[in-house]
mmCIF file of C-alpha atoms in Angstrom:
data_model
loop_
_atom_site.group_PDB
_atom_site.id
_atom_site.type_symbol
_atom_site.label_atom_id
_atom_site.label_comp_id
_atom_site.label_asym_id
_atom_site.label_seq_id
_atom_site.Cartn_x
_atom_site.Cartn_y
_atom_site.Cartn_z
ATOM 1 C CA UNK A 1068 -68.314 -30.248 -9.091
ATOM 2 C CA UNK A 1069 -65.689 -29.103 -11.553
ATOM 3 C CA UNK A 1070 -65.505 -32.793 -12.669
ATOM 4 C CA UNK A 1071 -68.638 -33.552 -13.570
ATOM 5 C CA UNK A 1072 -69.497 -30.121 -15.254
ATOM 6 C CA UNK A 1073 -66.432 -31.540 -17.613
ATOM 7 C CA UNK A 1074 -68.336 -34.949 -17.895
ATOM 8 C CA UNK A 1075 -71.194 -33.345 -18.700
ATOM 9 C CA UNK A 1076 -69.633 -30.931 -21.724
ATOM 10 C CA UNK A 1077 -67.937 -34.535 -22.691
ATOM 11 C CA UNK A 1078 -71.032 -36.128 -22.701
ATOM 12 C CA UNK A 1079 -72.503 -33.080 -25.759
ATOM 13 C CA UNK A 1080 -69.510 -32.732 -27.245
ATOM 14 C CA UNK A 1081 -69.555 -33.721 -30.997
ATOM 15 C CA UNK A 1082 -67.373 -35.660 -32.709
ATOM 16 C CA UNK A 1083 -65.058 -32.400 -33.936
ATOM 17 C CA UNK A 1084 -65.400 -31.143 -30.448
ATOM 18 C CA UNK A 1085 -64.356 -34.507 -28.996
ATOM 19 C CA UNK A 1086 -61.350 -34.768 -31.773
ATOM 20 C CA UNK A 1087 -60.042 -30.976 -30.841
ATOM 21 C CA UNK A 1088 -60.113 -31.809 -27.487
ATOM 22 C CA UNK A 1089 -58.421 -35.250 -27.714
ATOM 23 C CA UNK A 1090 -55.703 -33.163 -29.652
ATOM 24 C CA UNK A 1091 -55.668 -30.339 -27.056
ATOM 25 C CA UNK A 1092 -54.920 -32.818 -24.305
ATOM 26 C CA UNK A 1093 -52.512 -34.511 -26.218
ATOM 27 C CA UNK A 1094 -50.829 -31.611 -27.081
ATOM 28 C CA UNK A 1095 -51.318 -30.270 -23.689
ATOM 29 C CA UNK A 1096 -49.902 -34.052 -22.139
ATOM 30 C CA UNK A 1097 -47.024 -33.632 -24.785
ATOM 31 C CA UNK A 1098 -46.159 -29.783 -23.453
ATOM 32 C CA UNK A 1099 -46.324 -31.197 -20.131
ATOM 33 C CA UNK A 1100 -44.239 -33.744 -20.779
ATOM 34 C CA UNK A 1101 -41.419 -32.029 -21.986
ATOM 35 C CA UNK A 1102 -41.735 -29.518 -19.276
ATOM 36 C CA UNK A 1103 -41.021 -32.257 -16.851
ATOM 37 C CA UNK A 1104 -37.947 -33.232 -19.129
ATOM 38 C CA UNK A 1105 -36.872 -30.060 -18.602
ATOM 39 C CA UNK A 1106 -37.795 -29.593 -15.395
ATOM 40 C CA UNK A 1107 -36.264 -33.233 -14.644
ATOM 41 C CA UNK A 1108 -33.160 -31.937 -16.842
ATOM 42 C CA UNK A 1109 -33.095 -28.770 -14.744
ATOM 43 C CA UNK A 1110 -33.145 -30.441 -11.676
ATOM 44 C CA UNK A 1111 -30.218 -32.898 -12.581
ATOM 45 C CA UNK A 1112 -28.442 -29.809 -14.150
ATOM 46 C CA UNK A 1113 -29.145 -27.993 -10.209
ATOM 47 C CA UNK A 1114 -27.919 -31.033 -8.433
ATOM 48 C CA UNK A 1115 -24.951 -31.656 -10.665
ATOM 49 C CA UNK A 1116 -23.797 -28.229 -9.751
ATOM 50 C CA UNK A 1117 -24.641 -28.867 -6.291
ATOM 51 C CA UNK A 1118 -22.277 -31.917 -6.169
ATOM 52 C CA UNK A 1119 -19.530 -29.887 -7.795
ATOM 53 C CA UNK A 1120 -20.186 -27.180 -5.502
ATOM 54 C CA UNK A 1121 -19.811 -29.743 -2.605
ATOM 55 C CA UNK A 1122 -16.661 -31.480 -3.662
ATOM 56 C CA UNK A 1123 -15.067 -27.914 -4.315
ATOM 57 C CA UNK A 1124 -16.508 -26.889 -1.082
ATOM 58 C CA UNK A 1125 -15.305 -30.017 0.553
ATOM 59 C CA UNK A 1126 -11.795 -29.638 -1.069
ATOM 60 C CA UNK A 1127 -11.926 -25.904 0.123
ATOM 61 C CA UNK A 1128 -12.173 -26.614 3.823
ATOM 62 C CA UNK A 1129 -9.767 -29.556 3.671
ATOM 63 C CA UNK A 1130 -7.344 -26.549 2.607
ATOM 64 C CA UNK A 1131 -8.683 -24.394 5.067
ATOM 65 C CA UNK A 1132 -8.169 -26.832 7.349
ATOM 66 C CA UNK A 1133 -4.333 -27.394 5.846
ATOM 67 C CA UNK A 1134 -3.632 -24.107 5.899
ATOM 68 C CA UNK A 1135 -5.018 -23.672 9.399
ATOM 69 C CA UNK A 1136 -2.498 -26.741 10.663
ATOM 70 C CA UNK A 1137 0.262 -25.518 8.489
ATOM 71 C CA UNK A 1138 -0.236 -21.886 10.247
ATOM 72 C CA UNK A 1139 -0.558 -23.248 13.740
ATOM 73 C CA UNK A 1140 2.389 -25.153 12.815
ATOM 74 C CA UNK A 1141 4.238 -22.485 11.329
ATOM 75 C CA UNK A 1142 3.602 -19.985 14.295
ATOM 76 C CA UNK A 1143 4.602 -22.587 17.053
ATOM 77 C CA UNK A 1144 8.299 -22.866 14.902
ATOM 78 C CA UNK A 1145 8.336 -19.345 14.956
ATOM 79 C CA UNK A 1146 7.473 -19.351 18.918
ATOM 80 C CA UNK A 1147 10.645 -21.897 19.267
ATOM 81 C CA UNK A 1148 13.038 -20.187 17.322
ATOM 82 C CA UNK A 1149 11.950 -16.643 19.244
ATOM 83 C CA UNK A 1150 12.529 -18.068 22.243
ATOM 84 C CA UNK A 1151 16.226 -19.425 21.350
ATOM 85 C CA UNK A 1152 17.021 -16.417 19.598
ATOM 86 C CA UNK A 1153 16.032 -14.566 22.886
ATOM 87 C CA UNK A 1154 18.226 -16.778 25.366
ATOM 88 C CA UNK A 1155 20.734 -16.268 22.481
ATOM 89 C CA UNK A 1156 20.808 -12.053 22.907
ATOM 90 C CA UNK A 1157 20.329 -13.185 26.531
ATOM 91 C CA UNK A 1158 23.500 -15.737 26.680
ATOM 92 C CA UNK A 1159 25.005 -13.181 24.605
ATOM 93 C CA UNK A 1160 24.634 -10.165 26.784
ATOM 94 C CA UNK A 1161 25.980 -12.022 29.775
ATOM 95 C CA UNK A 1162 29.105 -12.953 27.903
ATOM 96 C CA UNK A 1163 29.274 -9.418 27.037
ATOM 97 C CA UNK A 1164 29.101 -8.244 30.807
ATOM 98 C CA UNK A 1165 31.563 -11.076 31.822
ATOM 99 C CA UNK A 1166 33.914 -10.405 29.066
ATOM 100 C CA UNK A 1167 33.973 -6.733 30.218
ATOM 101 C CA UNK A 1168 34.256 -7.240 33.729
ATOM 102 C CA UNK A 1169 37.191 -9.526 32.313
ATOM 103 C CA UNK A 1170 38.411 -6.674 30.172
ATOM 104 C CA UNK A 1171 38.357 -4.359 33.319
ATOM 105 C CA UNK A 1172 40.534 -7.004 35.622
ATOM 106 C CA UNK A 1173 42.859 -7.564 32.267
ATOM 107 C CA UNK A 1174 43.638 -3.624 32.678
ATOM 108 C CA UNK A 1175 43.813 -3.600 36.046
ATOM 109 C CA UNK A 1176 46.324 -6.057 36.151
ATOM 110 C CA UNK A 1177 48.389 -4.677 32.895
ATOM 111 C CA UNK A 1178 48.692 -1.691 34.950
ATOM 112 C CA UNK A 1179 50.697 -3.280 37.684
ATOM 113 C CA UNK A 1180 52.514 -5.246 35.353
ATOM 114 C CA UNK A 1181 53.986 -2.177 33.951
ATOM 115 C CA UNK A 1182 54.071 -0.337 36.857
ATOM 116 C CA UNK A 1183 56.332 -3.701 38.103
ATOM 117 C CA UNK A 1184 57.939 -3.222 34.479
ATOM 118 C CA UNK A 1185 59.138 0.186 35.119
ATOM 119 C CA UNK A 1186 60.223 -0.398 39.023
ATOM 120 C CA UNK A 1187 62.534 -3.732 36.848
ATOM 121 C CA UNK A 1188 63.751 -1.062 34.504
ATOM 122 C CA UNK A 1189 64.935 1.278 37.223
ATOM 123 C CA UNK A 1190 66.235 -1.230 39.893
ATOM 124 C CA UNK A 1191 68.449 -2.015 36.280
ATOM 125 C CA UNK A 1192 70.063 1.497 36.333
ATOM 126 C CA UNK A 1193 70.219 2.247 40.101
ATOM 127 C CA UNK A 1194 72.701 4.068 41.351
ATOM 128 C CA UNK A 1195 74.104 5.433 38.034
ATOM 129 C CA UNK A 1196 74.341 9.206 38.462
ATOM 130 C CA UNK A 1197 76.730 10.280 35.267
ATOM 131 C CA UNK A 1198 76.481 10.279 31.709
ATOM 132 C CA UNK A 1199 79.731 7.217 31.403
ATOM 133 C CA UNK A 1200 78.442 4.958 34.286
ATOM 134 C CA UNK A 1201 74.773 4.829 31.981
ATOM 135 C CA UNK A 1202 76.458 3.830 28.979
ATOM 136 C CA UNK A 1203 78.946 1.416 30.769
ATOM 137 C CA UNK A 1204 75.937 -0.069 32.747
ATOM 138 C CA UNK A 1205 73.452 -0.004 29.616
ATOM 139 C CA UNK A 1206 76.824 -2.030 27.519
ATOM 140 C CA UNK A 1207 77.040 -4.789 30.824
ATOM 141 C CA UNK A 1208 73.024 -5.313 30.423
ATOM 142 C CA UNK A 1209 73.029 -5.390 26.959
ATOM 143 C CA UNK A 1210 75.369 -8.410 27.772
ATOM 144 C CA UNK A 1211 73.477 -10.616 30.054
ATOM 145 C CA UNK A 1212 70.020 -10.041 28.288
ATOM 146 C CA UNK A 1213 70.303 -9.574 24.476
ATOM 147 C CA UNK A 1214 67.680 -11.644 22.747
ATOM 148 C CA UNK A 1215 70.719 -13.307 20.538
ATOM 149 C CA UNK A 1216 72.222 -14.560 24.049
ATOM 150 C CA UNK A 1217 71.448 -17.636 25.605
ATOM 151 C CA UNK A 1218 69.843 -16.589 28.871
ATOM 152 C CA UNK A 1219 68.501 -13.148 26.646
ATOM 153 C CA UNK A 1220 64.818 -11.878 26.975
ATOM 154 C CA UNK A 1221 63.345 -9.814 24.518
ATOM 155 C CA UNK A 1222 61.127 -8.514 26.802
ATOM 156 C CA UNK A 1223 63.712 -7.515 29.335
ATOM 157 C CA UNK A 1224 65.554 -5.681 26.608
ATOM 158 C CA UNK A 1225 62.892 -3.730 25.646
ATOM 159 C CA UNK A 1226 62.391 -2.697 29.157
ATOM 160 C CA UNK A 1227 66.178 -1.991 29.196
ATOM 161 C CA UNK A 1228 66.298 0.283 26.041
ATOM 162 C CA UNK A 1229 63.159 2.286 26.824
ATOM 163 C CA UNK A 1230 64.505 3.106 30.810
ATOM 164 C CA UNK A 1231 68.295 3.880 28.643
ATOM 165 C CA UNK A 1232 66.434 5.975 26.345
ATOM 166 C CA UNK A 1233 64.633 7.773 29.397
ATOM 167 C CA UNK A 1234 67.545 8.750 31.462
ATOM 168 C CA UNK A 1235 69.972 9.384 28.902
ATOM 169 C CA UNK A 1236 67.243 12.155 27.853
ATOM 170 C CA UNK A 1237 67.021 13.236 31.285
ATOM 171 C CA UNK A 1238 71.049 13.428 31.552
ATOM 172 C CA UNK A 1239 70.803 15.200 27.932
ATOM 173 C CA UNK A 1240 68.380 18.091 29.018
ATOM 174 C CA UNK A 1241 70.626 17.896 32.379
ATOM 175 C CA UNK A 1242 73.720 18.795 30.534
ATOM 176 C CA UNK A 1243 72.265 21.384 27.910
ATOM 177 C CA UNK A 1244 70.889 22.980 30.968
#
């Protein structure tokens, strides 16, 4: 109906009125026109930013995805070298407990040593009951096991001087007494 109401004003139109509305529509088909340029410009403008939105989106998740790996990869190290470090403290504490069990029988045993030390010492100066016979026994000793001889023990001499030292204190304090 529209359309032929139009044909119909066409059809009276003058020759001015026919002119101003050849010009309008041109004018009108030239605004339209560049609307759909920019619409058309818009659009490309929209989709360009859409493609760089994609590509950076793209490039975000493949570095997500990275650091996601990297992290999985990272926490599974960390798992590993938890685990050694823990039968390390583990390996470590039983060392401990059999060095001290170690450390107990070491003691153990350097107390019968010297207890087998001092019964050495003694057997060295039995019988000697006076001041003379300790010096004359300590001089024969002194002989047969001085370090610079060549059947001499250090250790023996030590053992020899300290059990000398003890009983000539004893016959010391027996005499000032």
């Amino acid at each position: 109906m529209e359309k032929l109401l139009s044909e119909e004003r066409i059809d009276k139109a003058t020759e001015d009125e026919l002119l101003e509305m050849r010009l309008w529509i041109y004018k009108e088909s030239q605004r339209l026109e560049q609307e759909r340029k920019a619409i058309n410009s818009k659009v490309a403008e929209i989709e360009t930013e859409m493609n760089k939105f994609r590509q950076k989106f793209q490039f975000e998740r493949s570095q997500f995805e990275h650091d996601k790996q990297k992290f999985k990869d990272d926490q599974a190290l960390f798992d590993q070298q938890i685990e050694i470090l823990k039968e390390g403290f583990d390996k470590l504490n039983a060392d401990k407990k059999k060095i001290e069990r170690e450390w107990k029988k070491l003691e153990q045993e350097k107390g019968f040593l010297r207890e087998d030390e001092y019964s050495q010492a003694e057997f060295f100066f039995q019988g000697v009951n006076s001041l003379l016979a300790l010096k004359k026994r300590y001089r024969d000793l002194m002989k047969i096991y001085h370090p610079d001889n060549l059947c001499g023990d250090h250790r023996v001499c030590d053992l020899i001087n300290e059990e000398y030292n003890v009983l000539l204190r004893q016959f010391d304090s027996y005499m000032k007494a």
